[in-house]
Short mmCIF file of N, CA and C in Angstrom, two decimals:
data_model
loop_
_atom_site.label_atom_id
_atom_site.label_comp_id
_atom_site.label_asym_id
_atom_site.label_seq_id
_atom_site.Cartn_x
_atom_site.Cartn_y
_atom_site.Cartn_z
N GLU A 221 4.27 -40.89 -18.10
CA GLU A 221 5.39 -40.48 -18.57
C GLU A 221 6.16 -39.37 -17.74
N GLY A 222 6.60 -38.60 -18.60
CA GLY A 222 7.40 -36.99 -17.87
C GLY A 222 6.89 -35.91 -18.87
N LEU A 223 6.56 -34.97 -17.93
CA LEU A 223 6.71 -33.39 -18.58
C LEU A 223 7.78 -33.08 -19.16
N SER A 224 7.48 -32.52 -20.50
CA SER A 224 8.53 -31.90 -21.69
C SER A 224 9.19 -30.72 -21.47
N GLY A 225 7.95 -30.20 -20.81
CA GLY A 225 8.26 -28.49 -19.72
C GLY A 225 6.77 -28.26 -18.79
N ARG A 226 6.91 -26.96 -18.65
CA ARG A 226 5.89 -26.27 -17.56
C ARG A 226 5.56 -25.86 -17.55
N ILE A 227 4.07 -25.39 -17.88
CA ILE A 227 3.61 -23.80 -17.39
C ILE A 227 3.10 -23.43 -16.82
N ALA A 228 2.77 -21.96 -16.29
CA ALA A 228 1.95 -21.15 -15.56
C ALA A 228 1.73 -19.59 -16.46
N ILE A 229 0.26 -19.61 -15.94
CA ILE A 229 -0.23 -18.49 -16.14
C ILE A 229 -0.14 -17.13 -15.26
N SER A 230 0.92 -17.46 -14.81
CA SER A 230 1.39 -16.23 -13.53
C SER A 230 2.61 -16.84 -12.95
N GLN A 231 3.09 -15.93 -11.69
CA GLN A 231 4.09 -16.58 -10.56
C GLN A 231 3.43 -17.68 -9.69
N ALA A 232 2.19 -16.76 -8.62
CA ALA A 232 1.59 -17.34 -8.64
C ALA A 232 1.12 -18.86 -8.45
N THR A 233 0.16 -18.87 -9.94
CA THR A 233 -0.10 -20.15 -10.09
C THR A 233 1.14 -21.51 -9.96
N ALA A 234 2.45 -20.68 -10.32
CA ALA A 234 3.21 -21.52 -10.98
C ALA A 234 4.31 -21.67 -9.12
N ASP A 235 4.52 -21.19 -8.22
CA ASP A 235 4.61 -21.58 -7.10
C ASP A 235 3.49 -22.38 -6.57
N PHE A 236 2.08 -22.45 -6.69
CA PHE A 236 0.63 -23.36 -5.84
C PHE A 236 1.12 -24.59 -6.47
N TRP A 237 1.73 -24.85 -7.99
CA TRP A 237 2.01 -26.28 -8.24
C TRP A 237 3.36 -26.75 -8.23
N ASN A 238 3.88 -25.62 -8.02
CA ASN A 238 5.12 -26.54 -8.01
C ASN A 238 4.78 -27.23 -6.27
N GLN A 239 4.15 -26.84 -5.36
CA GLN A 239 4.40 -27.81 -4.39
C GLN A 239 3.45 -28.80 -4.26
N HIS A 240 3.27 -29.34 -5.39
CA HIS A 240 2.21 -30.57 -6.04
C HIS A 240 3.27 -30.94 -6.80
N PHE A 241 3.89 -30.67 -7.56
CA PHE A 241 4.85 -30.98 -8.55
C PHE A 241 5.97 -30.31 -8.92
N PRO A 242 6.86 -30.93 -7.89
CA PRO A 242 8.33 -29.87 -8.67
C PRO A 242 8.40 -29.68 -9.35
N GLY A 243 9.58 -28.74 -9.82
CA GLY A 243 9.75 -28.11 -11.28
C GLY A 243 9.80 -27.66 -11.80
N ASP A 244 10.65 -27.11 -12.02
CA ASP A 244 11.18 -25.64 -13.00
C ASP A 244 9.72 -25.43 -14.25
N TYR A 245 9.21 -23.95 -13.86
CA TYR A 245 8.13 -23.49 -14.28
C TYR A 245 8.46 -22.36 -15.03
N ARG A 246 7.69 -22.21 -16.70
CA ARG A 246 7.83 -21.00 -17.96
C ARG A 246 6.84 -20.08 -17.24
N VAL A 247 6.79 -18.95 -16.95
CA VAL A 247 5.17 -18.25 -17.41
C VAL A 247 4.82 -17.56 -18.05
N ILE A 248 4.14 -17.67 -18.42
CA ILE A 248 3.42 -16.58 -19.36
C ILE A 248 1.69 -16.57 -19.28
N TYR A 249 1.92 -14.80 -18.75
CA TYR A 249 0.48 -14.81 -18.80
C TYR A 249 -0.85 -14.77 -19.54
N ASN A 250 -1.47 -14.89 -19.45
CA ASN A 250 -2.49 -14.75 -20.15
C ASN A 250 -2.22 -13.44 -21.26
N GLY A 251 -2.96 -14.05 -22.15
CA GLY A 251 -3.34 -12.35 -23.58
C GLY A 251 -4.55 -11.84 -23.39
N ILE A 252 -4.75 -10.72 -23.97
CA ILE A 252 -6.11 -9.93 -24.15
C ILE A 252 -5.44 -9.31 -25.52
N GLU A 253 -6.69 -9.59 -26.18
CA GLU A 253 -6.54 -8.75 -27.36
C GLU A 253 -6.91 -7.34 -27.09
N VAL A 254 -6.05 -7.52 -27.95
CA VAL A 254 -5.18 -5.30 -27.69
C VAL A 254 -6.11 -4.77 -28.50
N ALA A 255 -6.58 -5.18 -30.03
CA ALA A 255 -6.50 -4.93 -30.99
C ALA A 255 -8.36 -3.62 -30.09
N ASN A 256 -8.99 -4.46 -29.50
CA ASN A 256 -10.31 -4.27 -29.44
C ASN A 256 -10.80 -3.46 -28.15
N LEU A 257 -9.08 -3.88 -26.70
CA LEU A 257 -9.50 -3.72 -25.21
C LEU A 257 -8.63 -1.98 -26.05
N THR A 258 -9.06 -0.75 -26.11
CA THR A 258 -8.76 0.69 -26.18
C THR A 258 -9.65 1.38 -25.66
N LEU A 259 -8.57 2.51 -25.57
CA LEU A 259 -9.79 4.06 -24.79
C LEU A 259 -10.68 4.33 -25.69
N GLN A 260 -10.34 4.63 -27.09
CA GLN A 260 -11.74 4.96 -27.90
C GLN A 260 -12.23 3.89 -28.36
N GLY A 261 -13.47 4.23 -28.00
CA GLY A 261 -14.63 3.51 -28.88
C GLY A 261 -15.83 3.56 -28.24
N PRO A 262 -16.89 2.41 -28.62
CA PRO A 262 -18.46 2.64 -27.76
C PRO A 262 -18.39 2.77 -26.89
N LYS A 263 -18.99 2.99 -25.70
CA LYS A 263 -19.43 3.15 -24.68
C LYS A 263 -21.04 2.84 -24.28
N MET A 264 -21.60 2.38 -22.77
CA MET A 264 -22.59 2.19 -22.61
C MET A 264 -23.11 3.67 -22.80
N GLU A 265 -24.12 4.17 -22.99
CA GLU A 265 -24.77 5.21 -23.78
C GLU A 265 -25.27 5.54 -22.37
N SER A 266 -25.54 4.72 -22.21
CA SER A 266 -26.83 4.37 -20.93
C SER A 266 -26.17 5.04 -19.01
N TRP A 267 -25.32 4.63 -19.07
CA TRP A 267 -24.71 4.30 -17.91
C TRP A 267 -24.05 6.48 -18.00
N GLN A 268 -24.26 7.05 -18.88
CA GLN A 268 -23.69 8.59 -18.65
C GLN A 268 -24.92 9.66 -17.79
N ASP A 269 -24.61 9.16 -16.96
CA ASP A 269 -26.07 9.94 -15.62
C ASP A 269 -25.23 10.99 -14.69
N GLY A 270 -23.66 11.10 -14.71
CA GLY A 270 -22.75 12.21 -13.39
C GLY A 270 -23.11 11.46 -12.55
N LYS A 271 -23.37 10.30 -12.58
CA LYS A 271 -23.04 8.73 -11.50
C LYS A 271 -21.47 8.64 -11.93
N LYS A 272 -20.56 8.31 -11.18
CA LYS A 272 -19.34 7.42 -11.44
C LYS A 272 -19.66 5.80 -10.88
N THR A 273 -19.31 5.35 -12.06
CA THR A 273 -19.73 4.03 -12.36
C THR A 273 -18.45 2.90 -11.97
N ILE A 274 -19.05 1.40 -10.33
CA ILE A 274 -18.00 0.94 -10.04
C ILE A 274 -18.01 -0.40 -10.74
N LEU A 275 -17.58 -1.29 -11.54
CA LEU A 275 -17.52 -1.75 -12.19
C LEU A 275 -16.85 -3.49 -12.04
N PHE A 276 -18.18 -4.35 -11.58
CA PHE A 276 -17.07 -6.20 -11.61
C PHE A 276 -17.41 -6.30 -12.54
N ALA A 277 -17.09 -7.80 -13.15
CA ALA A 277 -17.23 -8.20 -13.93
C ALA A 277 -16.23 -9.84 -13.85
N GLY A 278 -17.10 -11.12 -13.86
CA GLY A 278 -16.51 -11.82 -12.96
C GLY A 278 -17.82 -12.79 -13.27
N ARG A 279 -17.08 -13.92 -12.69
CA ARG A 279 -18.40 -15.11 -11.93
C ARG A 279 -18.50 -15.11 -10.59
N HIS A 280 -19.51 -15.33 -10.28
CA HIS A 280 -20.39 -14.48 -8.97
C HIS A 280 -20.03 -16.17 -7.87
N ASP A 281 -18.50 -16.36 -8.25
CA ASP A 281 -18.29 -17.27 -7.00
C ASP A 281 -17.76 -16.95 -5.35
N GLU A 282 -17.28 -18.11 -4.16
CA GLU A 282 -17.14 -17.11 -2.98
C GLU A 282 -15.86 -16.72 -3.27
N ARG A 283 -14.90 -16.89 -4.06
CA ARG A 283 -13.00 -16.57 -4.15
C ARG A 283 -13.16 -15.47 -4.75
N LYS A 284 -13.91 -14.67 -5.20
CA LYS A 284 -14.06 -13.41 -6.08
C LYS A 284 -13.98 -12.43 -5.90
N GLY A 285 -14.54 -12.22 -4.22
CA GLY A 285 -15.23 -11.30 -2.97
C GLY A 285 -16.07 -10.57 -3.08
N ILE A 286 -17.07 -11.28 -4.22
CA ILE A 286 -17.70 -9.63 -4.31
C ILE A 286 -19.05 -9.39 -3.04
N GLU A 287 -18.97 -10.25 -2.23
CA GLU A 287 -19.34 -9.93 -0.46
C GLU A 287 -19.20 -8.68 -0.22
N TYR A 288 -17.88 -8.32 -0.24
CA TYR A 288 -17.13 -7.23 0.38
C TYR A 288 -17.12 -6.44 -0.49
N LEU A 289 -17.11 -6.73 -1.98
CA LEU A 289 -17.18 -5.34 -2.94
C LEU A 289 -18.34 -4.46 -2.05
N LEU A 290 -19.54 -5.27 -2.04
CA LEU A 290 -21.30 -5.16 -2.06
C LEU A 290 -21.41 -4.32 -0.78
N ARG A 291 -20.45 -4.84 0.34
CA ARG A 291 -20.29 -4.37 1.66
C ARG A 291 -19.35 -2.90 1.70
N ALA A 292 -17.91 -3.24 1.16
CA ALA A 292 -17.53 -1.75 0.79
C ALA A 292 -18.55 -0.67 -0.30
N TYR A 293 -19.00 -0.91 -1.03
CA TYR A 293 -20.05 0.10 -2.09
C TYR A 293 -21.40 0.42 -0.87
N LEU A 294 -21.99 -0.80 -0.01
CA LEU A 294 -22.64 -0.18 0.90
C LEU A 294 -21.90 0.96 2.57
N ASN A 295 -21.07 0.40 2.10
CA ASN A 295 -20.28 1.86 3.64
C ASN A 295 -20.27 3.23 3.25
N LEU A 296 -19.54 2.93 1.48
CA LEU A 296 -19.01 4.38 0.74
C LEU A 296 -20.83 4.75 0.88
N ARG A 297 -21.55 4.56 0.45
CA ARG A 297 -23.38 4.95 0.13
C ARG A 297 -23.89 5.49 1.12
N ARG A 298 -22.99 4.99 2.60
CA ARG A 298 -23.98 5.58 3.93
C ARG A 298 -23.24 6.11 4.79
N SER A 299 -21.60 6.60 4.21
CA SER A 299 -20.69 7.57 4.73
C SER A 299 -21.35 8.72 3.60
N GLY A 300 -22.40 8.70 3.05
CA GLY A 300 -22.84 9.92 2.47
C GLY A 300 -22.04 10.35 0.64
N ILE A 301 -21.46 9.68 0.31
CA ILE A 301 -21.35 9.61 -1.03
C ILE A 301 -22.14 8.55 -2.06
N ASP A 302 -23.27 10.01 -2.58
CA ASP A 302 -24.15 8.92 -3.01
C ASP A 302 -24.21 9.49 -4.84
N ASP A 303 -23.13 9.68 -5.50
CA ASP A 303 -23.17 10.07 -6.87
C ASP A 303 -21.87 9.00 -7.84
N ILE A 304 -22.57 7.75 -6.83
CA ILE A 304 -22.14 6.63 -7.17
C ILE A 304 -22.84 5.79 -7.43
N LYS A 305 -22.31 4.79 -8.20
CA LYS A 305 -23.61 3.27 -8.04
C LYS A 305 -22.57 2.37 -8.77
N LEU A 306 -22.90 0.95 -8.49
CA LEU A 306 -22.57 -0.49 -8.99
C LEU A 306 -23.00 -0.82 -9.85
N LYS A 307 -22.30 -1.58 -10.59
CA LYS A 307 -22.51 -2.62 -11.92
C LYS A 307 -21.65 -3.83 -11.47
N LEU A 308 -22.61 -4.42 -11.72
CA LEU A 308 -22.27 -6.41 -11.16
C LEU A 308 -22.26 -7.46 -12.90
N THR A 309 -21.84 -7.29 -13.64
CA THR A 309 -21.65 -8.23 -15.01
C THR A 309 -21.14 -9.70 -14.63
N GLY A 310 -21.50 -10.91 -14.97
CA GLY A 310 -21.52 -12.54 -14.94
C GLY A 310 -22.73 -12.14 -13.64
N LYS A 311 -22.30 -14.43 -13.63
CA LYS A 311 -22.79 -14.70 -13.10
C LYS A 311 -22.47 -15.89 -12.08
N GLY A 312 -23.35 -17.15 -11.47
CA GLY A 312 -23.19 -17.65 -10.86
C GLY A 312 -23.41 -18.25 -10.10
N LYS A 313 -22.61 -19.56 -8.99
CA LYS A 313 -23.59 -19.85 -7.86
C LYS A 313 -24.17 -19.07 -6.59
N LEU A 314 -23.37 -18.25 -6.80
CA LEU A 314 -24.27 -17.08 -5.47
C LEU A 314 -24.92 -15.83 -6.27
N THR A 315 -25.34 -15.81 -7.28
CA THR A 315 -26.16 -14.66 -8.27
C THR A 315 -27.23 -14.53 -6.72
N LYS A 316 -28.13 -15.07 -6.83
CA LYS A 316 -28.63 -15.15 -5.83
C LYS A 316 -29.10 -14.90 -4.66
N GLU A 317 -28.17 -15.37 -3.23
CA GLU A 317 -27.52 -14.58 -2.47
C GLU A 317 -27.04 -13.38 -2.40
N LEU A 318 -26.49 -13.00 -3.86
CA LEU A 318 -25.83 -11.80 -3.97
C LEU A 318 -27.02 -10.47 -3.69
N ILE A 319 -27.94 -10.65 -5.21
CA ILE A 319 -29.92 -10.17 -5.45
C ILE A 319 -29.64 -10.29 -4.24
N ALA A 320 -30.10 -10.86 -2.53
CA ALA A 320 -30.89 -11.23 -1.75
C ALA A 320 -30.02 -10.11 -0.43
N LEU A 321 -28.98 -10.27 -0.83
CA LEU A 321 -28.48 -9.43 0.01
C LEU A 321 -28.19 -7.83 -0.35
N VAL A 322 -28.36 -7.17 -1.34
CA VAL A 322 -29.10 -5.72 -1.72
C VAL A 322 -30.21 -5.62 -1.60
N LYS A 323 -30.99 -7.23 -1.59
CA LYS A 323 -32.41 -6.98 -0.97
C LYS A 323 -32.67 -6.06 0.36
N ARG A 324 -31.59 -7.36 1.19
CA ARG A 324 -31.61 -7.31 2.47
C ARG A 324 -31.27 -5.78 3.01
N GLU A 325 -29.83 -5.79 2.44
CA GLU A 325 -29.72 -4.69 3.41
C GLU A 325 -29.99 -3.26 2.51
N GLY A 326 -30.94 -3.52 1.32
CA GLY A 326 -31.29 -1.72 0.65
C GLY A 326 -30.19 -1.25 0.05
N ILE A 327 -29.23 -1.91 -0.21
CA ILE A 327 -28.16 -0.97 -1.17
C ILE A 327 -28.80 -0.38 -2.20
N PRO A 328 -28.27 1.17 -2.49
CA PRO A 328 -29.03 1.16 -3.91
C PRO A 328 -28.17 1.39 -5.30
N ASP A 329 -28.99 1.93 -6.00
CA ASP A 329 -28.06 1.79 -7.17
C ASP A 329 -27.26 0.57 -8.11
N VAL A 330 -27.36 -0.32 -7.04
CA VAL A 330 -26.41 -1.54 -7.64
C VAL A 330 -27.53 -2.92 -9.51
N GLU A 331 -27.18 -2.81 -9.51
CA GLU A 331 -27.88 -3.73 -11.02
C GLU A 331 -26.98 -4.82 -11.85
N PHE A 332 -27.47 -5.86 -11.47
CA PHE A 332 -26.98 -6.93 -11.81
C PHE A 332 -27.25 -7.27 -13.34
N LEU A 333 -25.90 -7.19 -14.11
CA LEU A 333 -26.68 -7.05 -15.66
C LEU A 333 -26.11 -8.12 -16.29
N GLY A 334 -25.93 -9.69 -15.40
CA GLY A 334 -25.74 -10.75 -16.02
C GLY A 334 -24.53 -11.12 -17.25
N VAL A 335 -24.39 -12.28 -17.76
CA VAL A 335 -23.11 -12.16 -19.15
C VAL A 335 -23.72 -11.51 -19.91
N LEU A 336 -22.17 -10.54 -20.21
CA LEU A 336 -22.02 -9.21 -21.37
C LEU A 336 -21.58 -10.37 -22.21
N THR A 337 -22.52 -9.62 -23.64
CA THR A 337 -21.55 -9.86 -25.31
C THR A 337 -19.90 -9.32 -24.91
N ARG A 338 -19.83 -10.01 -25.79
CA ARG A 338 -17.85 -9.16 -25.76
C ARG A 338 -17.88 -7.41 -25.85
N GLU A 339 -18.69 -7.67 -26.58
CA GLU A 339 -18.30 -5.79 -27.47
C GLU A 339 -19.39 -5.13 -26.02
N ASP A 340 -19.70 -5.84 -25.66
CA ASP A 340 -20.45 -4.73 -24.67
C ASP A 340 -19.60 -4.87 -23.32
N LEU A 341 -19.73 -6.12 -23.04
CA LEU A 341 -18.09 -6.23 -21.69
C LEU A 341 -16.96 -4.71 -22.19
N ILE A 342 -16.30 -4.89 -23.70
CA ILE A 342 -15.93 -3.82 -23.72
C ILE A 342 -16.53 -2.57 -23.61
N LYS A 343 -17.65 -2.07 -24.05
CA LYS A 343 -18.09 -0.84 -23.92
C LYS A 343 -17.92 -0.79 -22.01
N ALA A 344 -18.09 -1.71 -21.60
CA ALA A 344 -18.11 -1.57 -20.03
C ALA A 344 -17.21 -0.88 -19.51
N TYR A 345 -16.17 -1.67 -19.61
CA TYR A 345 -14.73 -1.58 -19.17
C TYR A 345 -14.57 0.01 -19.39
N ARG A 346 -14.79 0.43 -20.90
CA ARG A 346 -14.96 1.64 -21.19
C ARG A 346 -15.62 2.88 -20.69
N SER A 347 -16.87 2.50 -19.89
CA SER A 347 -17.26 2.82 -19.72
C SER A 347 -17.51 3.80 -18.06
N ALA A 348 -17.23 2.81 -17.59
CA ALA A 348 -16.82 2.33 -15.78
C ALA A 348 -15.91 3.31 -15.27
N ASP A 349 -15.45 4.27 -14.36
CA ASP A 349 -14.85 5.15 -13.92
C ASP A 349 -13.65 4.43 -12.77
N ILE A 350 -14.72 3.28 -12.43
CA ILE A 350 -13.11 2.48 -11.81
C ILE A 350 -13.85 1.24 -11.41
N PHE A 351 -13.13 0.12 -12.31
CA PHE A 351 -13.05 -1.41 -12.06
C PHE A 351 -12.15 -1.97 -10.74
N VAL A 352 -13.41 -3.18 -10.17
CA VAL A 352 -12.61 -3.94 -8.97
C VAL A 352 -13.00 -4.66 -8.48
N ALA A 353 -11.71 -5.58 -8.54
CA ALA A 353 -11.83 -7.13 -8.03
C ALA A 353 -11.25 -7.14 -7.46
N PRO A 354 -11.71 -7.89 -6.47
CA PRO A 354 -11.70 -7.88 -4.61
C PRO A 354 -12.24 -9.64 -4.97
N SER A 355 -11.36 -10.14 -5.36
CA SER A 355 -11.03 -12.05 -4.97
C SER A 355 -10.70 -11.11 -3.96
N ILE A 356 -10.41 -12.88 -2.83
CA ILE A 356 -9.51 -13.34 -1.76
C ILE A 356 -8.85 -14.28 -1.65
N GLY A 357 -9.05 -14.77 -2.89
CA GLY A 357 -7.67 -15.72 -3.08
C GLY A 357 -7.60 -16.56 -4.40
N GLY A 358 -6.78 -17.48 -4.44
CA GLY A 358 -7.23 -18.74 -5.80
C GLY A 358 -6.81 -18.07 -6.93
N GLU A 359 -6.26 -16.48 -7.09
CA GLU A 359 -6.55 -16.13 -8.65
C GLU A 359 -4.97 -16.09 -9.26
N GLY A 360 -4.83 -16.49 -10.38
CA GLY A 360 -4.07 -16.90 -11.04
C GLY A 360 -3.70 -15.42 -11.19
N PHE A 361 -3.60 -14.85 -12.81
CA PHE A 361 -3.57 -13.70 -14.05
C PHE A 361 -4.90 -13.71 -13.88
N ASN A 362 -4.95 -11.95 -13.18
CA ASN A 362 -6.25 -11.69 -12.90
C ASN A 362 -6.60 -11.14 -14.61
N ARG A 363 -7.44 -11.49 -16.25
CA ARG A 363 -7.44 -11.01 -17.27
C ARG A 363 -8.39 -9.85 -17.40
N THR A 364 -8.96 -9.58 -16.55
CA THR A 364 -9.63 -8.39 -16.26
C THR A 364 -8.93 -7.35 -15.82
N ILE A 365 -8.05 -7.48 -14.37
CA ILE A 365 -7.04 -6.35 -14.36
C ILE A 365 -6.43 -5.79 -16.04
N ALA A 366 -6.46 -6.88 -16.51
CA ALA A 366 -5.64 -6.27 -17.12
C ALA A 366 -6.55 -5.15 -18.97
N GLU A 367 -7.29 -6.52 -18.98
CA GLU A 367 -8.57 -5.49 -19.98
C GLU A 367 -8.93 -3.96 -19.79
N ALA A 368 -9.56 -4.12 -17.96
CA ALA A 368 -9.55 -3.34 -17.64
C ALA A 368 -8.83 -1.71 -17.81
N ARG A 369 -7.92 -2.25 -17.36
CA ARG A 369 -6.30 -1.02 -18.01
C ARG A 369 -6.39 -0.18 -19.29
N SER A 370 -6.12 -1.43 -20.05
CA SER A 370 -6.35 -0.98 -21.67
C SER A 370 -7.32 0.14 -22.13
N CYS A 371 -8.50 -0.45 -21.20
CA CYS A 371 -9.13 0.58 -21.66
C CYS A 371 -9.15 2.39 -20.73
N GLY A 372 -8.57 2.35 -20.38
CA GLY A 372 -7.95 3.17 -19.71
C GLY A 372 -8.91 3.60 -17.94
N THR A 373 -9.11 2.65 -17.84
CA THR A 373 -10.08 2.30 -16.36
C THR A 373 -9.39 1.97 -15.14
N LEU A 374 -9.38 2.93 -13.88
CA LEU A 374 -9.48 2.49 -12.69
C LEU A 374 -9.45 1.09 -12.56
N VAL A 375 -7.99 0.81 -12.06
CA VAL A 375 -8.69 -0.79 -11.40
C VAL A 375 -8.15 -0.31 -9.42
N VAL A 376 -8.80 -1.09 -9.42
CA VAL A 376 -9.11 -1.52 -7.57
C VAL A 376 -8.94 -2.59 -7.22
N CYS A 377 -8.15 -3.73 -6.44
CA CYS A 377 -8.31 -4.93 -6.52
C CYS A 377 -7.57 -5.41 -5.35
N SER A 378 -8.02 -6.56 -5.22
CA SER A 378 -7.60 -6.60 -3.51
C SER A 378 -5.95 -7.29 -3.71
N ASP A 379 -5.01 -7.78 -2.32
CA ASP A 379 -4.13 -7.44 -2.41
C ASP A 379 -3.87 -9.15 -2.41
N ILE A 380 -3.84 -10.18 -3.01
CA ILE A 380 -3.73 -10.91 -3.60
C ILE A 380 -2.33 -11.71 -4.61
N GLU A 381 -1.70 -12.01 -4.10
CA GLU A 381 -0.71 -12.58 -5.63
C GLU A 381 -0.56 -12.45 -6.99
N GLY A 382 -2.13 -13.19 -7.19
CA GLY A 382 -2.41 -13.45 -8.83
C GLY A 382 -2.97 -11.90 -9.04
N HIS A 383 -3.27 -11.08 -8.41
CA HIS A 383 -3.27 -9.65 -8.50
C HIS A 383 -2.23 -8.80 -9.31
N ARG A 384 -1.39 -8.87 -7.88
CA ARG A 384 0.07 -7.84 -7.48
C ARG A 384 0.81 -7.80 -8.72
N GLU A 385 0.42 -9.12 -9.39
CA GLU A 385 0.86 -8.96 -11.58
C GLU A 385 0.69 -8.80 -12.02
N ALA A 386 -0.93 -8.40 -11.67
CA ALA A 386 -1.87 -8.08 -13.17
C ALA A 386 -1.68 -6.42 -13.35
N ILE A 387 -1.73 -6.15 -12.20
CA ILE A 387 -2.88 -4.40 -11.99
C ILE A 387 -1.06 -4.09 -12.60
N GLY A 388 0.11 -3.87 -11.84
CA GLY A 388 1.26 -3.01 -12.48
C GLY A 388 1.40 -1.83 -11.53
N ASP A 389 2.88 -1.89 -11.34
CA ASP A 389 3.39 -1.26 -9.94
C ASP A 389 2.69 0.02 -9.38
N ASP A 390 2.58 0.48 -11.06
CA ASP A 390 1.79 1.88 -10.61
C ASP A 390 0.83 2.01 -9.68
N LEU A 391 -0.47 1.37 -10.03
CA LEU A 391 -1.13 1.03 -9.41
C LEU A 391 -1.28 0.58 -7.93
N SER A 392 -0.02 -0.24 -7.64
CA SER A 392 -0.04 -1.25 -6.56
C SER A 392 -1.06 -0.17 -5.65
N PRO A 393 -1.01 1.17 -5.55
CA PRO A 393 -1.34 1.88 -4.12
C PRO A 393 -3.03 1.11 -3.79
N PHE A 394 -3.55 1.02 -4.77
CA PHE A 394 -5.41 0.88 -5.17
C PHE A 394 -5.45 -0.61 -4.56
N MET A 395 -4.71 -1.19 -4.01
CA MET A 395 -4.94 -2.23 -4.19
C MET A 395 -5.17 -2.92 -2.46
N ALA A 396 -6.35 -3.53 -1.79
CA ALA A 396 -7.22 -3.11 -0.26
C ALA A 396 -6.28 -4.99 0.02
N ARG A 397 -6.09 -4.87 1.61
CA ARG A 397 -6.97 -6.22 2.05
C ARG A 397 -8.12 -6.96 1.71
N PRO A 398 -7.23 -8.23 1.23
CA PRO A 398 -8.35 -9.64 1.03
C PRO A 398 -9.02 -9.38 1.99
N SER A 399 -10.41 -9.72 1.51
CA SER A 399 -11.85 -10.20 2.81
C SER A 399 -11.84 -8.37 3.78
N ASP A 400 -11.57 -7.51 3.13
CA ASP A 400 -11.96 -6.66 4.00
C ASP A 400 -12.48 -5.29 3.66
N ALA A 401 -13.59 -5.78 3.63
CA ALA A 401 -14.97 -4.06 2.98
C ALA A 401 -14.32 -3.19 3.86
N VAL A 402 -13.83 -2.64 4.73
CA VAL A 402 -13.55 -1.12 4.64
C VAL A 402 -12.26 -0.16 4.11
N SER A 403 -11.20 -1.69 3.80
CA SER A 403 -9.90 -0.81 3.60
C SER A 403 -10.04 -1.20 1.76
N LEU A 404 -11.16 -2.07 1.24
CA LEU A 404 -12.20 -1.93 -0.10
C LEU A 404 -12.51 -0.67 -0.60
N ALA A 405 -13.19 -0.20 1.26
CA ALA A 405 -13.81 0.78 0.56
C ALA A 405 -13.36 2.56 0.72
N GLU A 406 -12.05 2.16 1.03
CA GLU A 406 -10.49 3.46 1.49
C GLU A 406 -10.20 3.70 0.00
N LYS A 407 -9.63 2.12 -0.73
CA LYS A 407 -9.11 2.51 -2.26
C LYS A 407 -10.21 2.96 -2.70
N ILE A 408 -11.26 2.62 -2.60
CA ILE A 408 -12.62 2.50 -4.17
C ILE A 408 -12.21 4.59 -3.90
N ASN A 409 -12.76 5.28 -2.69
CA ASN A 409 -12.92 6.65 -2.35
C ASN A 409 -11.71 7.19 -2.68
#
């Protein structure tokens, strides 16, 4: 019959749905569990090897832009930066392709961790030096950005609508052009 209200998880999501179903939308951002997402707490001890850790967490699909992250990381390594490593959590329909890309290009120090438990994901956020969200579009409110920030981890992300709402004004200089490995490498560096 009719809706009594419309809720969206970000302004970007509201704008998208308003094109198809015009009306007034109320934005209520995704929440995060702040009790456990803290600076203090257990870390991934095995990651403490003197190299800086770059972390990605999420589903392995096209819109997440993981290929651009791998190419950005490779650019950094080829430029002589060898005190870094890349950890990728999650899985999805592109996982096998991404693993093949790493092997084909000989990209060093990349580890596919699979889906982590919630406890290990929080440890990973705390242990990483940089969290990267390289999505190319289609994000509402990227919860992983807010979670990594809550754990005190610097965030680099692509400059898309859903990310602008999640990253905050203080980290907006760390936003790279979407679908651009060179820009992403510059922001990570």
